[in-house]
mmCIF file of C-alpha atoms and ligand atoms in Angstrom:
data_model
loop_
_atom_site.group_PDB
_atom_site.id
_atom_site.type_symbol
_atom_site.label_atom_id
_atom_site.label_comp_id
_atom_site.label_asym_id
_atom_site.label_seq_id
_atom_site.Cartn_x
_atom_site.Cartn_y
_atom_site.Cartn_z
ATOM 1 C CA LEU A 1 0.000 0.000 0.000
ATOM 2 C CA LYS A 2 1.306 3.435 -0.915
ATOM 3 C CA SER A 3 1.392 6.719 0.940
ATOM 4 C CA ALA A 4 -0.981 9.395 -0.400
ATOM 5 C CA TYR A 5 -0.124 12.997 -1.242
ATOM 6 C CA LEU A 6 -2.434 15.858 -2.167
ATOM 7 C CA TRP A 7 -1.691 19.323 -3.520
ATOM 8 C CA THR A 8 -3.102 21.628 -6.158
ATOM 9 C CA ALA A 9 -1.523 24.791 -7.575
ATOM 10 C CA ALA A 10 -4.763 26.587 -6.669
ATOM 11 C CA MET A 11 -3.704 26.314 -3.007
ATOM 12 C CA GLY A 12 -0.711 28.517 -3.868
ATOM 13 C CA TRP A 13 -3.099 31.178 -5.148
ATOM 14 C CA TRP A 14 -4.577 31.927 -1.706
ATOM 15 C CA ASP A 15 -4.437 35.737 -1.655
ATOM 16 C CA THR A 16 -3.215 37.244 1.606
ATOM 17 C CA GLY A 17 -3.228 40.762 0.100
ATOM 18 C CA ALA A 18 -1.429 43.582 1.881
ATOM 19 C CA ASP A 19 -0.033 42.405 5.216
ATOM 20 C CA PRO A 20 -2.378 43.534 8.021
ATOM 21 C CA LEU A 21 -0.023 42.164 10.704
ATOM 22 C CA MET A 22 2.790 44.582 9.793
ATOM 23 C CA PRO A 23 1.333 47.022 7.241
ATOM 24 C CA SER A 24 4.044 48.943 5.486
ATOM 25 C CA ASP A 25 4.521 52.512 6.731
ATOM 26 C CA PHE A 26 7.743 54.351 6.029
ATOM 27 C CA ARG A 27 7.157 56.566 9.097
ATOM 28 C CA LEU A 28 7.378 53.460 11.285
ATOM 29 C CA GLY A 29 10.284 51.992 9.372
ATOM 30 C CA LEU A 30 8.113 49.267 7.844
ATOM 31 C CA ALA A 31 8.864 48.452 4.205
ATOM 32 C CA PRO A 32 6.183 46.822 2.032
ATOM 33 C CA ASN A 33 6.193 43.071 2.624
ATOM 34 C CA LYS A 34 4.239 39.896 2.059
ATOM 35 C CA HIS A 35 1.968 38.483 4.734
ATOM 36 C CA VAL A 36 3.900 35.935 6.801
ATOM 37 C CA ALA A 37 1.272 33.317 5.871
ATOM 38 C CA HIS A 38 1.688 33.835 2.119
ATOM 39 C CA PRO A 39 1.416 30.355 0.521
ATOM 40 C CA ASP A 40 4.920 30.488 -1.046
ATOM 41 C CA ALA A 41 6.430 28.165 1.594
ATOM 42 C CA LYS A 42 3.878 25.479 0.735
ATOM 43 C CA ARG A 43 4.239 25.959 -3.003
ATOM 44 C CA LEU A 44 8.005 25.586 -2.639
ATOM 45 C CA ALA A 45 7.437 22.425 -0.591
ATOM 46 C CA HIS A 46 5.432 20.949 -3.444
ATOM 47 C CA GLU A 47 8.103 21.978 -5.945
ATOM 48 C CA LEU A 48 10.724 20.201 -3.835
ATOM 49 C CA VAL A 49 8.580 17.046 -3.761
ATOM 50 C CA GLU A 50 8.501 17.197 -7.553
ATOM 51 C CA VAL A 51 12.156 18.162 -8.074
ATOM 52 C CA THR A 52 13.595 15.319 -5.947
ATOM 53 C CA GLY A 53 11.361 12.719 -7.574
ATOM 54 C CA LEU A 54 9.496 11.985 -4.337
ATOM 55 C CA LEU A 55 6.280 12.570 -6.288
ATOM 56 C CA ASP A 56 6.939 9.285 -8.160
ATOM 57 C CA HIS A 57 6.895 7.327 -4.901
ATOM 58 C CA VAL A 58 3.569 8.544 -3.525
ATOM 59 C CA GLU A 59 0.007 8.122 -4.687
ATOM 60 C CA ARG A 60 -1.199 11.518 -5.884
ATOM 61 C CA LEU A 61 -4.887 11.623 -5.017
ATOM 62 C CA PRO A 62 -7.298 13.851 -6.937
ATOM 63 C CA ILE A 63 -8.945 16.650 -4.960
ATOM 64 C CA VAL A 64 -12.724 16.761 -4.862
ATOM 65 C CA PRO A 65 -13.841 20.076 -3.321
ATOM 66 C CA ALA A 66 -15.825 19.721 -0.095
ATOM 67 C CA ARG A 67 -19.345 21.128 0.182
ATOM 68 C CA GLU A 68 -20.970 23.561 2.576
ATOM 69 C CA GLU A 69 -22.618 20.701 4.483
ATOM 70 C CA HIS A 70 -19.131 19.497 5.430
ATOM 71 C CA VAL A 71 -18.095 22.915 6.736
ATOM 72 C CA LEU A 72 -21.321 22.989 8.776
ATOM 73 C CA LEU A 73 -20.256 19.821 10.623
ATOM 74 C CA VAL A 74 -18.363 22.131 13.003
ATOM 75 C CA HIS A 75 -18.937 25.752 11.909
ATOM 76 C CA ASP A 76 -21.994 27.983 12.446
ATOM 77 C CA ALA A 77 -24.137 28.890 9.427
ATOM 78 C CA LYS A 78 -23.813 32.592 10.268
ATOM 79 C CA TYR A 79 -20.017 32.498 10.032
ATOM 80 C CA VAL A 80 -20.032 30.394 6.867
ATOM 81 C CA ASP A 81 -22.567 32.746 5.204
ATOM 82 C CA ARG A 82 -20.411 35.762 6.026
ATOM 83 C CA VAL A 83 -17.169 34.404 4.561
ATOM 84 C CA LYS A 84 -19.046 33.050 1.546
ATOM 85 C CA ARG A 85 -20.587 36.477 0.871
ATOM 86 C CA GLU A 86 -17.337 38.379 1.376
ATOM 87 C CA SER A 87 -15.467 35.849 -0.749
ATOM 88 C CA ASN A 88 -17.997 36.409 -3.566
ATOM 89 C CA GLU A 89 -18.070 40.194 -3.319
ATOM 90 C CA THR A 90 -14.988 41.849 -1.861
ATOM 91 C CA GLY A 91 -12.627 39.558 -0.011
ATOM 92 C CA GLY A 92 -12.414 39.972 3.752
ATOM 93 C CA ASP A 93 -10.928 38.638 6.970
ATOM 94 C CA CYS A 94 -11.569 35.303 8.667
ATOM 95 C CA GLY A 95 -12.231 36.982 12.014
ATOM 96 C CA ASP A 96 -9.267 38.445 13.888
ATOM 97 C CA GLY A 97 -7.983 41.113 11.493
ATOM 98 C CA VAL A 98 -4.737 39.262 10.687
ATOM 99 C CA SER A 99 -6.289 36.511 8.550
ATOM 100 C CA PRO A 100 -7.193 38.142 5.237
ATOM 101 C CA PHE A 101 -8.676 36.430 2.214
ATOM 102 C CA GLY A 102 -9.339 37.476 -1.353
ATOM 103 C CA LEU A 103 -12.036 36.895 -3.955
ATOM 104 C CA GLY A 104 -12.946 33.240 -4.347
ATOM 105 C CA ALA A 105 -11.296 32.254 -1.059
ATOM 106 C CA TYR A 106 -14.364 30.298 0.044
ATOM 107 C CA ASP A 107 -14.113 28.019 -2.999
ATOM 108 C CA LEU A 108 -10.397 27.626 -2.410
ATOM 109 C CA ALA A 109 -10.949 26.718 1.250
ATOM 110 C CA LEU A 110 -13.415 24.043 0.090
ATOM 111 C CA LYS A 111 -10.586 22.554 -1.994
ATOM 112 C CA GLY A 112 -8.330 22.339 1.050
ATOM 113 C CA LEU A 113 -11.109 20.790 3.095
ATOM 114 C CA GLY A 114 -11.911 18.422 0.223
ATOM 115 C CA ALA A 115 -8.270 17.329 0.107
ATOM 116 C CA SER A 116 -8.382 16.668 3.859
ATOM 117 C CA LEU A 117 -11.611 14.644 3.696
ATOM 118 C CA GLY A 118 -10.462 12.774 0.580
ATOM 119 C CA LEU A 119 -7.234 11.745 2.288
ATOM 120 C CA LEU A 120 -9.097 10.681 5.422
ATOM 121 C CA GLU A 121 -11.525 8.577 3.395
ATOM 122 C CA SER A 122 -8.766 6.854 1.408
ATOM 123 C CA VAL A 123 -6.852 6.040 4.591
ATOM 124 C CA VAL A 124 -9.936 4.776 6.439
ATOM 125 C CA HIS A 125 -11.035 2.630 3.480
ATOM 126 C CA GLY A 126 -7.567 1.100 3.254
ATOM 127 C CA LYS A 127 -6.796 2.418 -0.240
ATOM 128 C CA VAL A 128 -3.531 3.970 0.997
ATOM 129 C CA LYS A 129 -1.507 3.270 4.132
ATOM 130 C CA ASN A 130 -1.293 6.911 5.286
ATOM 131 C CA GLY A 131 -0.867 10.304 3.682
ATOM 132 C CA TYR A 132 -0.069 13.993 3.593
ATOM 133 C CA ALA A 133 -2.478 16.692 2.396
ATOM 134 C CA LEU A 134 -0.424 19.823 1.659
ATOM 135 C CA VAL A 135 -3.322 22.213 2.153
ATOM 136 C CA HIS A 136 -3.479 25.987 2.400
ATOM 137 C CA PRO A 137 -4.783 27.877 4.281
ATOM 138 C CA ALA A 138 -4.251 26.241 7.672
ATOM 139 C CA GLY A 139 -7.240 25.367 9.848
ATOM 140 C CA HIS A 140 -6.422 24.533 13.450
ATOM 141 C CA HIS A 141 -7.198 27.951 15.001
ATOM 142 C CA ALA A 142 -10.667 28.187 13.417
ATOM 143 C CA GLU A 143 -13.520 28.031 15.924
ATOM 144 C CA PRO A 144 -17.242 27.348 15.281
ATOM 145 C CA ASP A 145 -18.145 31.012 14.840
ATOM 146 C CA ARG A 146 -14.905 32.624 13.682
ATOM 147 C CA GLY A 147 -11.661 32.117 11.857
ATOM 148 C CA ARG A 148 -8.440 33.330 13.419
ATOM 149 C CA GLY A 149 -4.676 32.834 13.195
ATOM 150 C CA PHE A 150 -4.646 32.646 9.371
ATOM 151 C CA CYS A 151 -7.342 29.921 9.420
ATOM 152 C CA MET A 152 -10.781 29.924 7.772
ATOM 153 C CA PHE A 153 -12.211 26.421 8.302
ATOM 154 C CA ASN A 154 -10.913 23.813 10.737
ATOM 155 C CA ASN A 155 -9.870 21.044 8.342
ATOM 156 C CA GLY A 156 -8.708 18.705 11.133
ATOM 157 C CA ALA A 157 -11.777 19.098 13.336
ATOM 158 C CA ILE A 158 -14.161 18.765 10.388
ATOM 159 C CA SER A 159 -12.285 15.621 9.330
ATOM 160 C CA ALA A 160 -12.651 14.140 12.827
ATOM 161 C CA GLU A 161 -16.387 14.864 12.876
ATOM 162 C CA TYR A 162 -16.736 13.524 9.324
ATOM 163 C CA ALA A 163 -15.000 10.297 10.365
ATOM 164 C CA ILE A 164 -17.541 9.778 13.151
ATOM 165 C CA LYS A 165 -20.749 11.106 11.549
ATOM 166 C CA LYS A 166 -20.217 10.022 7.923
ATOM 167 C CA LEU A 167 -17.702 7.166 7.989
ATOM 168 C CA GLY A 168 -19.085 5.554 11.147
ATOM 169 C CA LEU A 169 -15.856 5.464 13.152
ATOM 170 C CA ARG A 170 -16.190 5.313 16.939
ATOM 171 C CA ARG A 171 -13.210 7.285 18.195
ATOM 172 C CA VAL A 172 -10.841 9.743 16.548
ATOM 173 C CA ALA A 173 -7.602 11.174 17.930
ATOM 174 C CA ILE A 174 -6.169 14.514 16.841
ATOM 175 C CA VAL A 175 -2.457 14.985 17.598
ATOM 176 C CA ASP A 176 -1.651 18.606 16.743
ATOM 177 C CA LEU A 177 2.103 19.101 16.185
ATOM 178 C CA ASP A 178 1.936 22.720 14.985
ATOM 179 C CA VAL A 179 3.980 24.929 17.329
ATOM 180 C CA HIS A 180 0.844 26.986 18.060
ATOM 181 C CA HIS A 181 -2.031 25.733 20.203
ATOM 182 C CA GLY A 182 -4.807 23.734 18.530
ATOM 183 C CA ASN A 183 -7.490 25.907 20.126
ATOM 184 C CA GLY A 184 -10.134 25.157 17.482
ATOM 185 C CA ALA A 185 -10.410 21.417 18.092
ATOM 186 C CA GLU A 186 -10.131 22.010 21.847
ATOM 187 C CA LYS A 187 -13.199 24.239 21.739
ATOM 188 C CA ILE A 188 -15.186 22.149 19.265
ATOM 189 C CA PHE A 189 -14.696 18.843 21.125
ATOM 190 C CA TRP A 190 -14.472 20.279 24.680
ATOM 191 C CA LYS A 191 -17.309 18.136 26.062
ATOM 192 C CA ARG A 192 -16.724 15.074 23.894
ATOM 193 C CA ASN A 193 -15.081 11.811 24.876
ATOM 194 C CA ASP A 194 -15.149 10.287 21.387
ATOM 195 C CA VAL A 195 -12.541 12.735 20.052
ATOM 196 C CA LEU A 196 -9.245 12.924 21.931
ATOM 197 C CA THR A 197 -7.602 16.279 21.218
ATOM 198 C CA ILE A 198 -3.883 16.452 21.962
ATOM 199 C CA SER A 199 -1.838 19.574 21.211
ATOM 200 C CA ILE A 200 1.929 19.914 21.647
ATOM 201 C CA HIS A 201 2.844 23.573 21.330
ATOM 202 C CA GLN A 202 5.143 26.301 22.550
ATOM 203 C CA ASP A 203 3.851 27.601 25.870
ATOM 204 C CA ARG A 204 1.778 30.797 25.356
ATOM 205 C CA CYS A 205 2.855 31.469 21.775
ATOM 206 C CA PHE A 206 -0.446 31.736 19.910
ATOM 207 C CA PRO A 207 -3.190 32.214 20.852
ATOM 208 C CA PRO A 208 -1.301 33.807 23.742
ATOM 209 C CA ASP A 209 -4.065 33.104 26.268
ATOM 210 C CA SER A 210 -4.797 29.438 25.602
ATOM 211 C CA GLY A 211 -3.194 26.001 25.514
ATOM 212 C CA PHE A 212 -2.661 25.605 29.236
ATOM 213 C CA ALA A 213 -2.148 22.098 30.627
ATOM 214 C CA SER A 214 -5.023 22.779 33.012
ATOM 215 C CA SER A 215 -7.518 23.015 30.106
ATOM 216 C CA ARG A 216 -8.614 19.384 30.065
ATOM 217 C CA GLY A 217 -12.156 19.350 28.682
ATOM 218 C CA GLY A 218 -15.504 19.529 30.445
ATOM 219 C CA GLY A 219 -18.267 17.142 31.535
ATOM 220 C CA LYS A 220 -17.799 13.668 30.096
ATOM 221 C CA GLY A 221 -15.049 15.219 27.949
ATOM 222 C CA PHE A 222 -12.835 15.798 30.991
ATOM 223 C CA GLY A 223 -9.421 14.270 30.339
ATOM 224 C CA TYR A 224 -10.021 14.104 26.576
ATOM 225 C CA ASN A 225 -8.375 17.457 25.837
ATOM 226 C CA PHE A 226 -4.666 17.079 26.500
ATOM 227 C CA ASN A 227 -2.502 20.183 26.178
ATOM 228 C CA ILE A 228 1.265 19.777 26.230
ATOM 229 C CA PRO A 229 2.829 23.246 26.422
ATOM 230 C CA LEU A 230 6.615 23.062 25.970
ATOM 231 C CA PRO A 231 9.030 25.786 27.035
ATOM 232 C CA PRO A 232 10.681 27.856 24.275
ATOM 233 C CA GLY A 233 13.909 26.259 23.067
ATOM 234 C CA SER A 234 12.502 22.726 23.001
ATOM 235 C CA GLY A 235 13.823 20.551 20.195
ATOM 236 C CA THR A 236 13.726 17.053 18.801
ATOM 237 C CA GLU A 237 14.462 15.182 22.041
ATOM 238 C CA ALA A 238 11.787 17.097 23.957
ATOM 239 C CA TYR A 239 9.244 16.201 21.282
ATOM 240 C CA LEU A 240 10.299 12.533 21.283
ATOM 241 C CA TYR A 241 10.124 12.423 25.082
ATOM 242 C CA ALA A 242 6.615 13.968 25.057
ATOM 243 C CA LEU A 243 5.611 11.434 22.418
ATOM 244 C CA GLU A 244 6.928 8.499 24.466
ATOM 245 C CA LYS A 245 5.695 9.588 27.904
ATOM 246 C CA LEU A 246 2.420 11.372 27.084
ATOM 247 C CA VAL A 247 1.111 11.044 23.527
ATOM 248 C CA ALA A 248 1.663 7.301 22.987
ATOM 249 C CA PRO A 249 0.326 6.268 26.436
ATOM 250 C CA ALA A 250 -2.715 8.544 25.976
ATOM 251 C CA LEU A 251 -3.423 7.020 22.568
ATOM 252 C CA ARG A 252 -2.990 3.490 23.982
ATOM 253 C CA ARG A 253 -5.656 4.170 26.588
ATOM 254 C CA PHE A 254 -7.982 5.929 24.129
ATOM 255 C CA LYS A 255 -7.810 3.288 21.372
ATOM 256 C CA PRO A 256 -8.709 5.482 18.388
ATOM 257 C CA ASP A 257 -9.799 4.207 14.968
ATOM 258 C CA VAL A 258 -7.710 6.776 13.101
ATOM 259 C CA ILE A 259 -5.167 9.479 14.009
ATOM 260 C CA ILE A 260 -5.345 12.949 12.432
ATOM 261 C CA VAL A 261 -2.157 15.024 12.655
ATOM 262 C CA PRO A 262 -2.419 18.781 12.099
ATOM 263 C CA SER A 263 1.126 19.083 10.795
ATOM 264 C CA GLY A 264 2.779 22.443 11.350
ATOM 265 C CA LEU A 265 6.498 22.756 10.679
ATOM 266 C CA ASP A 266 6.780 25.947 12.679
ATOM 267 C CA ALA A 267 8.481 24.176 15.604
ATOM 268 C CA ASN A 268 11.555 24.110 13.350
ATOM 269 C CA ILE A 269 14.681 25.957 14.395
ATOM 270 C CA MET A 270 14.473 28.455 11.518
ATOM 271 C CA ASP A 271 10.862 29.572 11.994
ATOM 272 C CA PRO A 272 10.161 33.297 12.464
ATOM 273 C CA LEU A 273 6.917 32.792 14.450
ATOM 274 C CA ALA A 274 8.186 30.566 17.258
ATOM 275 C CA ARG A 275 11.271 29.733 19.305
ATOM 276 C CA GLN A 276 11.608 25.946 19.113
ATOM 277 C CA SER A 277 14.521 23.971 17.653
ATOM 278 C CA VAL A 278 13.249 20.922 15.782
ATOM 279 C CA THR A 279 15.326 19.968 12.712
ATOM 280 C CA ALA A 280 14.241 18.196 9.520
ATOM 281 C CA ASP A 281 15.835 14.995 10.869
ATOM 282 C CA GLY A 282 13.880 15.652 14.057
ATOM 283 C CA PHE A 283 10.609 15.808 12.133
ATOM 284 C CA ALA A 284 11.547 12.492 10.505
ATOM 285 C CA ALA A 285 12.124 10.937 13.945
ATOM 286 C CA ILE A 286 8.848 12.368 15.284
ATOM 287 C CA THR A 287 7.031 11.005 12.221
ATOM 288 C CA ARG A 288 8.615 7.545 12.753
ATOM 289 C CA GLY A 289 7.400 7.708 16.358
ATOM 290 C CA MET A 290 3.881 8.538 15.220
ATOM 291 C CA MET A 291 4.057 5.727 12.649
ATOM 292 C CA ARG A 292 5.057 3.229 15.349
ATOM 293 C CA VAL A 293 2.073 4.017 17.599
ATOM 294 C CA ALA A 294 -0.215 4.181 14.567
ATOM 295 C CA GLU A 295 1.034 0.721 13.540
ATOM 296 C CA GLU A 296 0.337 -0.581 17.032
ATOM 297 C CA LEU A 297 -3.128 0.992 17.401
ATOM 298 C CA VAL A 298 -4.749 1.917 14.070
ATOM 299 C CA HIS A 299 -3.139 -0.243 11.347
ATOM 300 C CA GLY A 300 -0.862 2.696 10.548
ATOM 301 C CA ARG A 301 -3.763 5.007 9.644
ATOM 302 C CA LEU A 302 -2.208 8.484 9.858
ATOM 303 C CA VAL A 303 -3.796 11.526 8.210
ATOM 304 C CA TYR A 304 -1.320 14.433 8.056
ATOM 305 C CA LEU A 305 -2.902 17.810 7.296
ATOM 306 C CA GLN A 306 -0.682 20.824 6.625
ATOM 307 C CA GLU A 307 -0.896 23.713 9.107
ATOM 308 C CA GLY A 308 1.787 26.414 9.655
ATOM 309 C CA GLY A 309 5.466 26.809 8.757
ATOM 310 C CA TYR A 310 6.909 30.214 7.832
ATOM 311 C CA SER A 311 10.536 29.867 6.799
ATOM 312 C CA PRO A 312 10.408 29.746 2.992
ATOM 313 C CA GLN A 313 13.887 28.170 3.081
ATOM 314 C CA TYR A 314 13.433 25.459 5.696
ATOM 315 C CA THR A 315 9.700 24.640 5.775
ATOM 316 C CA PRO A 316 9.892 22.803 2.406
ATOM 317 C CA ILE A 317 12.823 20.667 3.620
ATOM 318 C CA CYS A 318 10.851 19.656 6.725
ATOM 319 C CA ILE A 319 7.633 18.894 4.831
ATOM 320 C CA HIS A 320 9.606 16.858 2.281
ATOM 321 C CA ARG A 321 11.250 14.852 5.075
ATOM 322 C CA ILE A 322 7.889 13.984 6.648
ATOM 323 C CA ILE A 323 6.427 12.861 3.324
ATOM 324 C CA GLU A 324 9.547 10.752 2.657
ATOM 325 C CA THR A 325 9.208 9.162 6.079
ATOM 326 C CA LEU A 326 5.490 8.389 5.641
ATOM 327 C CA ALA A 327 6.283 6.844 2.231
ATOM 328 C CA ASN A 328 9.361 5.011 3.533
ATOM 329 C CA VAL A 329 11.710 6.302 0.818
ATOM 330 C CA THR A 330 14.643 8.718 0.610
ATOM 331 C CA THR A 331 14.923 11.059 -2.370
ATOM 332 C CA LEU A 332 16.927 13.862 -0.763
ATOM 333 C CA ALA A 333 20.210 12.531 0.607
ATOM 334 C CA GLU A 334 20.453 14.824 3.614
ATOM 335 C CA ASP A 335 19.222 18.043 5.189
ATOM 336 C CA PRO A 336 21.176 20.760 3.351
ATOM 337 C CA TYR A 337 20.906 22.929 6.471
ATOM 338 C CA GLY A 338 21.975 20.063 8.724
ATOM 339 C CA TYR A 339 25.648 21.028 8.907
ATOM 340 C CA ILE A 340 24.651 24.356 10.457
ATOM 341 C CA ILE A 341 21.779 23.412 12.747
ATOM 342 C CA ASN A 342 22.121 19.765 13.801
ATOM 343 C CA THR A 343 24.766 20.577 16.371
ATOM 344 C CA GLN A 344 23.164 23.820 17.566
ATOM 345 C CA TYR A 345 21.874 24.181 21.086
ATOM 346 C CA GLY A 346 18.334 22.917 21.624
ATOM 347 C CA GLN A 347 18.365 19.321 20.390
ATOM 348 C CA VAL A 348 19.095 17.629 23.716
ATOM 349 C CA LEU A 349 16.380 17.155 26.351
ATOM 350 C CA GLU A 350 17.044 19.710 29.092
ATOM 351 C CA PRO A 351 16.007 19.056 32.701
ATOM 352 C CA TRP A 352 13.348 21.780 32.701
ATOM 353 C CA GLN A 353 11.850 20.381 29.510
ATOM 354 C CA ARG A 354 11.780 16.889 31.045
ATOM 355 C CA ALA A 355 10.144 18.302 34.179
ATOM 356 C CA ALA A 356 7.456 20.127 32.163
ATOM 357 C CA ILE A 357 6.609 16.833 30.435
ATOM 358 C CA ASP A 358 6.866 14.564 33.503
ATOM 359 C CA GLU A 359 4.508 16.857 35.380
ATOM 360 C CA LEU A 360 1.726 15.967 32.934
ATOM 361 C CA ARG A 361 2.071 12.185 33.180
ATOM 362 C CA PRO A 362 -0.807 11.863 35.683
ATOM 363 C CA HIS A 363 -3.143 13.323 33.024
ATOM 364 C CA VAL A 364 -2.878 10.134 30.975
ATOM 365 C CA LYS A 365 -4.856 8.171 33.578
ATOM 366 C CA ASP A 366 -8.021 10.223 33.047
ATOM 367 C CA ILE A 367 -8.426 8.773 29.553
ATOM 368 C CA ARG A 368 -10.441 5.565 29.475
HETATM 369 N N1 6DK B 1 -0.165 37.191 16.899
HETATM 370 C C1 6DK B 1 -0.540 28.699 12.577
HETATM 371 O O1 6DK B 1 0.789 28.497 12.233
HETATM 372 C C2 6DK B 1 -0.890 30.178 12.653
HETATM 373 O O2 6DK B 1 -0.740 28.061 13.803
HETATM 374 C C3 6DK B 1 -0.034 30.973 13.629
HETATM 375 C C4 6DK B 1 -0.636 32.334 13.865
HETATM 376 C C5 6DK B 1 0.318 33.273 14.591
HETATM 377 C C6 6DK B 1 -0.293 34.648 14.612
HETATM 378 C C7 6DK B 1 0.595 35.628 15.272
HETATM 379 C C8 6DK B 1 -0.226 36.829 15.641
HETATM 380 C C9 6DK B 1 -0.920 38.183 17.469
HETATM 381 C C10 6DK B 1 -1.615 39.135 16.760
HETATM 382 C C11 6DK B 1 -2.346 40.115 17.410
HETATM 383 C C12 6DK B 1 -2.370 40.135 18.798
HETATM 384 C C13 6DK B 1 -1.676 39.177 19.521
HETATM 385 C C14 6DK B 1 -0.941 38.210 18.852
HETATM 386 F F1 6DK B 1 -2.666 28.120 11.856
HETATM 387 C C15 6DK B 1 -1.412 28.049 11.516
HETATM 388 F F2 6DK B 1 -1.249 28.635 10.353
HETATM 389 F F3 6DK B 1 -1.084 26.789 11.389
HETATM 390 O O3 6DK B 1 -0.949 37.366 14.849
HETATM 391 ZN ZN1 ZN B 2 1.459 27.431 13.745
#
């Protein structure tokens, strides 16, 4: 069975317009610039997949756009109507003023969601062993009634709900590896015990007021939201330790039918929006770790959905490495940046990182 891969050039056409985060203003010393979430990093990732020949080793799945009914699995009609109208008429913002979209963005977002659902369906029906949907825009900050953090619709959360409501699965796990908190799925599944939401992120990065370890779900959902905030400076070993001591044991207790991985590369050591130190080799090791637990628990069924990653130089290398690992091939001999970063500070598990992870080990027991 092959590993699936999904991308369309249309994804690279997502229009972020003039940057509202840092609008150019010569009086403030701000030159004109692209929005940090411009899709170039993802487009370059796809080009790398093509250039190295990795594309020949994966199963390229066609993208069938999702429909409004799918968006409505987790989002409110009022929010969907607003972005649909603005997308048809003027362009607009997903909800927080830093997440702009252009004309036709709604239709483009349905392509990304369709890629996510198509991958999920192929994995669940055993047509592919696992896969990577290189979608843009990201989704994991989107909440029922608003987009935020460069996200319009929550591809991962909608996929989890789709798996349960439409594909008849019993339990779905979301393991969010983006460096920012997976606040959308946390909110959407807060009171649910059939969707385990795990998020490993940099402590108080974005959103700055969420992602605390003490946010554990409510009602019968208590214990089924598992936040793992890591201190800035955490690298590959911290991630592997969190995987071994928290994520894998939590998944073993939960016994999911499929694992969805919102896959941000912004925990990499070159990223401008965070202060973590994971390398491309580190992402490969983390992916192998995820593959091992997926093998043990869900017949290897892993659904990787692209989230953030803002270094146009390094994000493509990291994405490429993950896709290689999922497909069990090597088409790029080594990390070209490796000679600079692999020996830099931040790879080794530091005592305070170990302590932050060990402290959360009792949380595993509340999953049944
Ligand atoms: N901070 C993401 O990578 C998006 O998780 C990250 C979004 C970071 C936004 C940074 C930002 C503010 C703005 C205003 C006030 C306080 C903080 F979703 C992904 F793309 F994956 O705007
Ligand atoms: Zn992010």
